[in-house]
mmCIF file of C-alpha atoms and ligand atoms in Angstrom:
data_model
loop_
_atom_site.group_PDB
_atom_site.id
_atom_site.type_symbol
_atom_site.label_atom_id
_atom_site.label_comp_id
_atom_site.label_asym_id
_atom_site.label_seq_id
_atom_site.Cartn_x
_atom_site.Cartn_y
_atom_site.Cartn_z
ATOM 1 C CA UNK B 1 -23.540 36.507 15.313
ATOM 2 C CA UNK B 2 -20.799 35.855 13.458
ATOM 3 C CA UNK B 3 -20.832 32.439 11.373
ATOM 4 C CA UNK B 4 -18.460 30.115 11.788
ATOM 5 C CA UNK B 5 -17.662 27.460 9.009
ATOM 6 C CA UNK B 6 -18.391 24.343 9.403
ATOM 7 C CA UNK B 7 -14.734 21.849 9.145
ATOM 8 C CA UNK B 8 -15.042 18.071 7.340
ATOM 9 C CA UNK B 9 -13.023 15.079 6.823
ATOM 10 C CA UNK B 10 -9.724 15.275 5.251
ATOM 11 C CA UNK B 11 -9.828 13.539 1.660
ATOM 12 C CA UNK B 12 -8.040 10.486 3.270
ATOM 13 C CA UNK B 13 -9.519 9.611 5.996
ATOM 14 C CA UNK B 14 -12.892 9.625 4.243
ATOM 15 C CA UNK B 15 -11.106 6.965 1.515
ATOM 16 C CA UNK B 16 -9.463 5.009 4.549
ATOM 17 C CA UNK B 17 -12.760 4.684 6.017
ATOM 18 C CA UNK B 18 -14.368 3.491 3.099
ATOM 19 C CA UNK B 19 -11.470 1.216 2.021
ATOM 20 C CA UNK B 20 -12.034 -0.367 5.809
ATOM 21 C CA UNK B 21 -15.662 -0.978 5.375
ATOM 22 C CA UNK B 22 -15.090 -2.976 1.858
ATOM 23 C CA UNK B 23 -12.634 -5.132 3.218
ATOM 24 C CA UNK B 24 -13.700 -5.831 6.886
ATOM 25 C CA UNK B 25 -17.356 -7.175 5.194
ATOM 26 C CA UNK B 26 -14.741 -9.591 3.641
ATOM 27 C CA UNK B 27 -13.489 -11.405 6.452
ATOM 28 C CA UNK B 28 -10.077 -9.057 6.884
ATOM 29 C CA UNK B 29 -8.727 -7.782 9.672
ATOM 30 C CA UNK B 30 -7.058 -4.306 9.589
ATOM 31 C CA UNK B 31 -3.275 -4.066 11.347
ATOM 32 C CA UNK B 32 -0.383 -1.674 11.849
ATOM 33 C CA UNK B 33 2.906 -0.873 12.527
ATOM 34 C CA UNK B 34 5.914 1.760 13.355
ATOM 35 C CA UNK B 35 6.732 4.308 11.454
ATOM 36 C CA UNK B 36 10.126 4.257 12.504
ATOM 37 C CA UNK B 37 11.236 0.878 11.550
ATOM 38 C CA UNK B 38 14.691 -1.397 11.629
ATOM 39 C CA UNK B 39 16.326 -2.042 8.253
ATOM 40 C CA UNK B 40 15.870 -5.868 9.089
ATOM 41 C CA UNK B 41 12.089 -5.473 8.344
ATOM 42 C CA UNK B 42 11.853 -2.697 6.042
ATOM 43 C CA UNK B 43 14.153 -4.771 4.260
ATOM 44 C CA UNK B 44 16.391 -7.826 5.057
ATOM 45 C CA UNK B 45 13.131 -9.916 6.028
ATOM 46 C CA UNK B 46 11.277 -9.046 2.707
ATOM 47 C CA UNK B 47 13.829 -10.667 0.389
ATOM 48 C CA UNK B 48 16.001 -7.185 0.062
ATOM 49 C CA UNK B 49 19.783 -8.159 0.702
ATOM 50 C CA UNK B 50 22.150 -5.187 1.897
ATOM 51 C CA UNK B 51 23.566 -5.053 -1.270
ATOM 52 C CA UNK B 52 20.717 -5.824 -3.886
ATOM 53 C CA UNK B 53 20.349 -2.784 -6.330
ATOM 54 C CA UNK B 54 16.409 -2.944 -5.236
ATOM 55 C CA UNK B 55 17.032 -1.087 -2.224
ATOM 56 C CA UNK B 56 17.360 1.613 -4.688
ATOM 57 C CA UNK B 57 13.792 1.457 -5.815
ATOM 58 C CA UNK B 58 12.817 3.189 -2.293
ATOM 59 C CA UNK B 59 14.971 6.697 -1.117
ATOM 60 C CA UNK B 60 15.133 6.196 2.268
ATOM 61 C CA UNK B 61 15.307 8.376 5.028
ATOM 62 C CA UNK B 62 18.391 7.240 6.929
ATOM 63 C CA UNK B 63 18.232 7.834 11.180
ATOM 64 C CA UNK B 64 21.622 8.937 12.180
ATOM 65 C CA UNK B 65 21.394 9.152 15.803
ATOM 66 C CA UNK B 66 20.139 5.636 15.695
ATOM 67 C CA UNK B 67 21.696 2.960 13.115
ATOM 68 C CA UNK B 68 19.958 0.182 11.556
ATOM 69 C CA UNK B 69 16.743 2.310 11.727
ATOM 70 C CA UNK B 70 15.096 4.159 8.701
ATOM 71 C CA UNK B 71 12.026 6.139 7.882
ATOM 72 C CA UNK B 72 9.993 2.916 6.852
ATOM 73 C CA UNK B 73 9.813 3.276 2.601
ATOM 74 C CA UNK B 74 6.829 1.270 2.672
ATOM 75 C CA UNK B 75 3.492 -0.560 4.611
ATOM 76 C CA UNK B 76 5.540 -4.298 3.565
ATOM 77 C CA UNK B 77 7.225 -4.402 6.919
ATOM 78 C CA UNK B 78 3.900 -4.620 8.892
ATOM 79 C CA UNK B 79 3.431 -8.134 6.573
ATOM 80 C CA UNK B 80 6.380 -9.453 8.596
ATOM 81 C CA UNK B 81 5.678 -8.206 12.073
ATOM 82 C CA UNK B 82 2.136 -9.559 11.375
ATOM 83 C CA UNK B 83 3.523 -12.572 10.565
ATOM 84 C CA UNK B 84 5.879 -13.164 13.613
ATOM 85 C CA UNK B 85 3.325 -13.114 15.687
ATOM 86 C CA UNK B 86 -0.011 -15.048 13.893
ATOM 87 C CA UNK B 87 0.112 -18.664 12.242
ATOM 88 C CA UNK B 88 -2.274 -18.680 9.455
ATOM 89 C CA UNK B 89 -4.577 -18.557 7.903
ATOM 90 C CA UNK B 90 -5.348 -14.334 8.242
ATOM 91 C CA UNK B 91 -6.055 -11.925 6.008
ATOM 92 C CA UNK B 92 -5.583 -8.262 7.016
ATOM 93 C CA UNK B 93 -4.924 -4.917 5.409
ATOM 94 C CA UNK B 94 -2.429 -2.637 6.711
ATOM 95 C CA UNK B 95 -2.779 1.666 6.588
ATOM 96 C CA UNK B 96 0.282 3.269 6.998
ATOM 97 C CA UNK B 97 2.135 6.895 6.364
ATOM 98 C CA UNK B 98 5.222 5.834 4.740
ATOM 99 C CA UNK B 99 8.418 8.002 4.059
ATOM 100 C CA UNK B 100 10.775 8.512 0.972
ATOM 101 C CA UNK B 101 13.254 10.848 0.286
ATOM 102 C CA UNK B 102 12.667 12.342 -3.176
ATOM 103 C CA UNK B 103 11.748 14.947 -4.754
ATOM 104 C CA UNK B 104 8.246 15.908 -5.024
ATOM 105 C CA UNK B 105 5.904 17.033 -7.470
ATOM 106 C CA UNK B 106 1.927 16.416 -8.734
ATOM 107 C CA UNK B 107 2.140 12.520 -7.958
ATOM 108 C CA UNK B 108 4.991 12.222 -5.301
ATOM 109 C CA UNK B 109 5.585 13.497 -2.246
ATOM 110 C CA UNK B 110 8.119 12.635 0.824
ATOM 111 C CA UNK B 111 5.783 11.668 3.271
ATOM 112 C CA UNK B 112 2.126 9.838 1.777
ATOM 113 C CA UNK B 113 0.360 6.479 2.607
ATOM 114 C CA UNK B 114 -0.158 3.189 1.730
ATOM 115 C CA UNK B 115 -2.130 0.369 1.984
ATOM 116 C CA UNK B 116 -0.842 -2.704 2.618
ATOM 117 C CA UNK B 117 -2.934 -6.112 2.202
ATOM 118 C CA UNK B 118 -1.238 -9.556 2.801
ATOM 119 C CA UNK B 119 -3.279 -13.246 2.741
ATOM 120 C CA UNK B 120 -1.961 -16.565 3.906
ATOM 121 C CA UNK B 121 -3.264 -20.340 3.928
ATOM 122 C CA UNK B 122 -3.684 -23.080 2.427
ATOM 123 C CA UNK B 123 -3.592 -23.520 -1.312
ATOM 124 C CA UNK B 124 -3.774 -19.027 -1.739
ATOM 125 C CA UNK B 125 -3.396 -19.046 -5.889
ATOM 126 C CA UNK B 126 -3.222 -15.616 -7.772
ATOM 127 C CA UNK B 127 -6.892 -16.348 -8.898
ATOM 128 C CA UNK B 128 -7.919 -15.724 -5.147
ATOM 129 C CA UNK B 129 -5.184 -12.166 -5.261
ATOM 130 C CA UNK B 130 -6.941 -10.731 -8.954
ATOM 131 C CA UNK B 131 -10.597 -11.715 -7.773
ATOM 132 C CA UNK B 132 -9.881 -9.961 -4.127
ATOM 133 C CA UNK B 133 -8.536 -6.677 -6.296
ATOM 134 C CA UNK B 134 -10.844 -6.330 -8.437
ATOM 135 C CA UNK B 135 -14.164 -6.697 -6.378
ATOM 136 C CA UNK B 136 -12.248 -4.206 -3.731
ATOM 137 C CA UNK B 137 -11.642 -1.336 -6.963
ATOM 138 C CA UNK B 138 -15.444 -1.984 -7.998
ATOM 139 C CA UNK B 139 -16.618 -1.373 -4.348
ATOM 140 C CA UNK B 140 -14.563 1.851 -4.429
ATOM 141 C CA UNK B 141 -14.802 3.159 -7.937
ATOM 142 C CA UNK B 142 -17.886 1.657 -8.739
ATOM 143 C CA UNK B 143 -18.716 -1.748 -11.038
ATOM 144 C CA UNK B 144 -17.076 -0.988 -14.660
ATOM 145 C CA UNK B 145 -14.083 -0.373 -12.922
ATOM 146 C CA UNK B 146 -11.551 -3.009 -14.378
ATOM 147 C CA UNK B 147 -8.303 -4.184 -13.226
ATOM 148 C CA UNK B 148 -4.868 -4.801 -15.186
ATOM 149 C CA UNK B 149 -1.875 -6.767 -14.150
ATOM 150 C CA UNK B 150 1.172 -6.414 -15.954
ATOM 151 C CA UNK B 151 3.881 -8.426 -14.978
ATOM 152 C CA UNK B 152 6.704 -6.087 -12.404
ATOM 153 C CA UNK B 153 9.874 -7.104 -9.977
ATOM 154 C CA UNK B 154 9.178 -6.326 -6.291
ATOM 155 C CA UNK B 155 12.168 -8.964 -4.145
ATOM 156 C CA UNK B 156 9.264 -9.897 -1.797
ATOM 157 C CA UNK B 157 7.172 -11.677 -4.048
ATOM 158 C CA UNK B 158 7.025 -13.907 -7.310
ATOM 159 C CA UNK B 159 5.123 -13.802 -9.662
ATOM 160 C CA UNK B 160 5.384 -10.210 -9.331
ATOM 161 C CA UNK B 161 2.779 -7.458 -10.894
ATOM 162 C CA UNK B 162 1.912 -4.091 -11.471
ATOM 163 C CA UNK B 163 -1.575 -3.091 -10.854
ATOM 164 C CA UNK B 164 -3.534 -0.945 -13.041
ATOM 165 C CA UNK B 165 -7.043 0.445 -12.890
ATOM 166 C CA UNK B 166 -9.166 1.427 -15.583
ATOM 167 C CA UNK B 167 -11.388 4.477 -14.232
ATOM 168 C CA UNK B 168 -14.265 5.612 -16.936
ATOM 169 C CA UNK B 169 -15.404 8.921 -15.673
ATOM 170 C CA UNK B 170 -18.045 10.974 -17.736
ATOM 171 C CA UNK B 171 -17.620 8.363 -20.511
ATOM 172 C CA UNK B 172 -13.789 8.709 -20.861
ATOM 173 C CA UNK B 173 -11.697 5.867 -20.055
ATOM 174 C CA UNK B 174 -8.335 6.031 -18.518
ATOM 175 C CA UNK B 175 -5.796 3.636 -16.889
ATOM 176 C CA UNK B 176 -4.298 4.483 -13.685
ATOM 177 C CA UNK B 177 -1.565 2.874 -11.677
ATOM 178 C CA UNK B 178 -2.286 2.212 -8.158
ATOM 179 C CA UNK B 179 0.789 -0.247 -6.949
ATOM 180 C CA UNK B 180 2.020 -3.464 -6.451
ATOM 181 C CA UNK B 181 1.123 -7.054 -5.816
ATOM 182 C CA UNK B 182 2.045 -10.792 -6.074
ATOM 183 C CA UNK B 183 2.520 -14.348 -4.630
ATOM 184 C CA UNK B 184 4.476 -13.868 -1.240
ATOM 185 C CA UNK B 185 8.153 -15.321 -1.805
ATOM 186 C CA UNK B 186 9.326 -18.414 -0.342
ATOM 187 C CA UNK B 187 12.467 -16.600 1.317
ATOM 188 C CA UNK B 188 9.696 -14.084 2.940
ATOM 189 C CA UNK B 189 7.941 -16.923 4.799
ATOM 190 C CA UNK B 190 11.487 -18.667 5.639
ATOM 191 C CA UNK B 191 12.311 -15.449 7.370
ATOM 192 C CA UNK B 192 9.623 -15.602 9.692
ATOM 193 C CA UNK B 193 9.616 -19.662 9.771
ATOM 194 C CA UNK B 194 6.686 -20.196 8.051
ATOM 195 C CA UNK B 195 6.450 -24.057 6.134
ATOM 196 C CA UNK B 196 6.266 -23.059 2.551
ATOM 197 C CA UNK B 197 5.611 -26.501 1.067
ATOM 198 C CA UNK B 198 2.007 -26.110 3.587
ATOM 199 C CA UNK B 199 1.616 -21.825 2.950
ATOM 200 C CA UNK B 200 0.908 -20.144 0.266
ATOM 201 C CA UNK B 201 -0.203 -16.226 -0.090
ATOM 202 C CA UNK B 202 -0.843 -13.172 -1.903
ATOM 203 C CA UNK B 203 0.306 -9.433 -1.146
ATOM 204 C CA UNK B 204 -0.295 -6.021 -2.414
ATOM 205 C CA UNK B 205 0.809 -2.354 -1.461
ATOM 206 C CA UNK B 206 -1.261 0.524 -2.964
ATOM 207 C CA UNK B 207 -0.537 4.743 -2.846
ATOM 208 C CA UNK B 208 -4.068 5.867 -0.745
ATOM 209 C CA UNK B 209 -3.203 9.016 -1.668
ATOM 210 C CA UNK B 210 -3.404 7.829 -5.221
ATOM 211 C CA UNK B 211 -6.956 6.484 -4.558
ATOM 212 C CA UNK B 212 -8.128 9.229 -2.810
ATOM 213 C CA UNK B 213 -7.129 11.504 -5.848
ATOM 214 C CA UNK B 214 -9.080 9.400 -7.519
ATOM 215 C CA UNK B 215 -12.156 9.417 -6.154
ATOM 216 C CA UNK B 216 -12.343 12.883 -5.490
ATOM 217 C CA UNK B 217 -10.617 14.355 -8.767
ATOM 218 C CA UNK B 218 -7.514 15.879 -6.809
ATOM 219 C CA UNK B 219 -5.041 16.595 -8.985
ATOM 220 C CA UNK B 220 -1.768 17.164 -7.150
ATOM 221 C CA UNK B 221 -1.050 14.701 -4.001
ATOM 222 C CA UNK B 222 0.833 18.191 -2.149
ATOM 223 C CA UNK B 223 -2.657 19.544 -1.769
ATOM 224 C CA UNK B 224 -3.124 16.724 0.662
ATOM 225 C CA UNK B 225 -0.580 17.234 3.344
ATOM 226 C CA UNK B 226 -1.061 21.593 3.109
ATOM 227 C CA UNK B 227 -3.781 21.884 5.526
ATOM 228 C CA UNK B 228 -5.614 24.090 3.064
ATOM 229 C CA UNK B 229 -9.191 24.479 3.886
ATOM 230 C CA UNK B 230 -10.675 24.340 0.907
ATOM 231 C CA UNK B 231 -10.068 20.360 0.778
ATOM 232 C CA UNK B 232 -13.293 21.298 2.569
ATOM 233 C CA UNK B 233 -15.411 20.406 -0.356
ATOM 234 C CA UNK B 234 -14.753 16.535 -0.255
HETATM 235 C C1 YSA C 1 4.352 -4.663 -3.968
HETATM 236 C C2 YSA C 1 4.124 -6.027 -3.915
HETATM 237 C C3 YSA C 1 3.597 -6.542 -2.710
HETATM 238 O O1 YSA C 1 3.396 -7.877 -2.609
HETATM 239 C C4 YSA C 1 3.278 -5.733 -1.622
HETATM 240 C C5 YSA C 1 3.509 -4.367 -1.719
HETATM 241 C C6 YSA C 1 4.043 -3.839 -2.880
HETATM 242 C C7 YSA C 1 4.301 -2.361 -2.979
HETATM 243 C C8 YSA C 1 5.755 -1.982 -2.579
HETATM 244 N N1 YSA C 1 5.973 -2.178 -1.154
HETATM 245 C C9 YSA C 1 5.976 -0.518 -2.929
HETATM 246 O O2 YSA C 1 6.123 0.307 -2.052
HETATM 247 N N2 YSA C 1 5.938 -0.260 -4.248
HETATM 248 S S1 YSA C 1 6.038 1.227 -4.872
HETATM 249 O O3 YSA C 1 7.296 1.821 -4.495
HETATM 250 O O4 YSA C 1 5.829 1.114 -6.306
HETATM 251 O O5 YSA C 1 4.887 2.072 -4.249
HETATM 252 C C10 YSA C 1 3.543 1.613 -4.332
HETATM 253 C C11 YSA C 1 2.608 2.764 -4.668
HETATM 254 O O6 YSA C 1 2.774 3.817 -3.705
HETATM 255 C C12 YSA C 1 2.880 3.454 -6.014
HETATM 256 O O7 YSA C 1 2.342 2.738 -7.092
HETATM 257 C C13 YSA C 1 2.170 4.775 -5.797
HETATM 258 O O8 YSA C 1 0.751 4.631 -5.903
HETATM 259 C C14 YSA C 1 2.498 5.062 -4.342
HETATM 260 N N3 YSA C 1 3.674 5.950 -4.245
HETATM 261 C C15 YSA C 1 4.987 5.614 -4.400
HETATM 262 N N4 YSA C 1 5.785 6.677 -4.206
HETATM 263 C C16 YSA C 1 4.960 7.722 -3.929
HETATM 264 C C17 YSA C 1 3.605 7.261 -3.952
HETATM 265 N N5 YSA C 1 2.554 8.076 -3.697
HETATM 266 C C18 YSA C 1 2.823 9.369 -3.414
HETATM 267 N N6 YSA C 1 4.093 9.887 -3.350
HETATM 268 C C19 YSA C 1 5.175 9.103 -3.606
HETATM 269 N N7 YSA C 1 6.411 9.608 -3.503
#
């Protein structure tokens, strides 16, 4: 009889499903949101005027037949739907396959995910935002993983940072970046009418596809979206 081989989990979905267990044993809750999204909360709402150069920072994918609507460039815009509809205090994480129109090679390419994480209440300080990063990279790369936060300019948040990850693998050490993160700005909350002398809270927005090369040694993010079999072996 002929033998048939046996199919597995895609490389992400085994990393999503992971990256859900860590952070629902933490008290999160996971949300999401369109992938075709108005320009008001891809970027208006987060703090990105029409004219502000950071729009820039993000190729997007412009809808012709339908104006005012992009490709969203990122998981952020979920923080505000989120938002319009909960009071605090939440925490949730937010998976997403975001859109960018650039070119792509080993580490880039048009269409990949992200994972979004947002936390509001009272009295939210960076201290909470570093200790919540770095117990969710030792859960998923294991406990000498370390974290690094240099300091970065994303509109929807300030302090703004860049997060790093230092991976040792086989006794070699190597820093990695994964995304951004910060202290949710005030003119984020005042766009969905939140009190920000009572709210404080913490954001980040990290490439899964980064993570998942990561934990499985993938070299080249295009593998992911081929459908070649032999991402089999993960
Ligand atoms: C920053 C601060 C916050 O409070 C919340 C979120 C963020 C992240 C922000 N929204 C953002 O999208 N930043 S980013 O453009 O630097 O992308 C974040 C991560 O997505 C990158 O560090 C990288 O890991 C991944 N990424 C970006 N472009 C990519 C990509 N992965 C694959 N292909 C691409 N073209």
């Amino acid at each position: 009889m002929e033998q048939i081989e046996k199919g597995s989990l895609h490389p992400l979905t085994l990393v999503l499903e992971e990256i859900y267990s860590i952070f629902t044993k933490q008290g999160f809750s996971i949300a999401t949101g369109p992938e075709l999204e108005d320009e008001w909360h891809n970027f208006d709402a987060l703090n990105v005027p029409k004219d502000h150069p950071a729009r820039d920072m993000q190729d997007t994918f412009f809808i012709k037949d339908k104006p005012g609507f992009v490709m969203r460039t990122h998981t952020s815009p979920v923080q505000i739907r989120f938002m319009e509809n909960h009071k605090p205090p939440f925490a949730i994480v937010v998976p997403g396959k975001v859109f960018r129109n650039e070119s792509t090679d080993a580490t880039h390419e048009m269409q990949f995910h992200q994972l979004e994480g947002l936390v509001v209440g009272e009295g939210i300080t960076v201290e909470h935002m570093k200790a919540t990063l770095l117990n969710f990279l030792q859960e998923l790369f294991g406990k000498e993983t370390e974290l690094r936060l240099r300091p970065s300019f994303f509109p929807f948040v300030e302090p703004g940072f860049e997060v790093d990850v230092k991976i040792v693998k086989d006794g070699e050490e190597k820093w990695l970046e994964l995304g951004g993160a910060g202290m949710v700005h005030p003119n984020v909350f005042d766009a969905v009418k939140y009190d920000t002398q009572k709210y404080s809270g913490f954001a980040f927005g990290f490439g899964v596809d980064r993570l998942a090369n990561i934990k499985f040694g993938i070299n080249d993010v295009r593998l992911e979206y081929q459908g070649d079999l032999r991402l089999n072996q993960f």
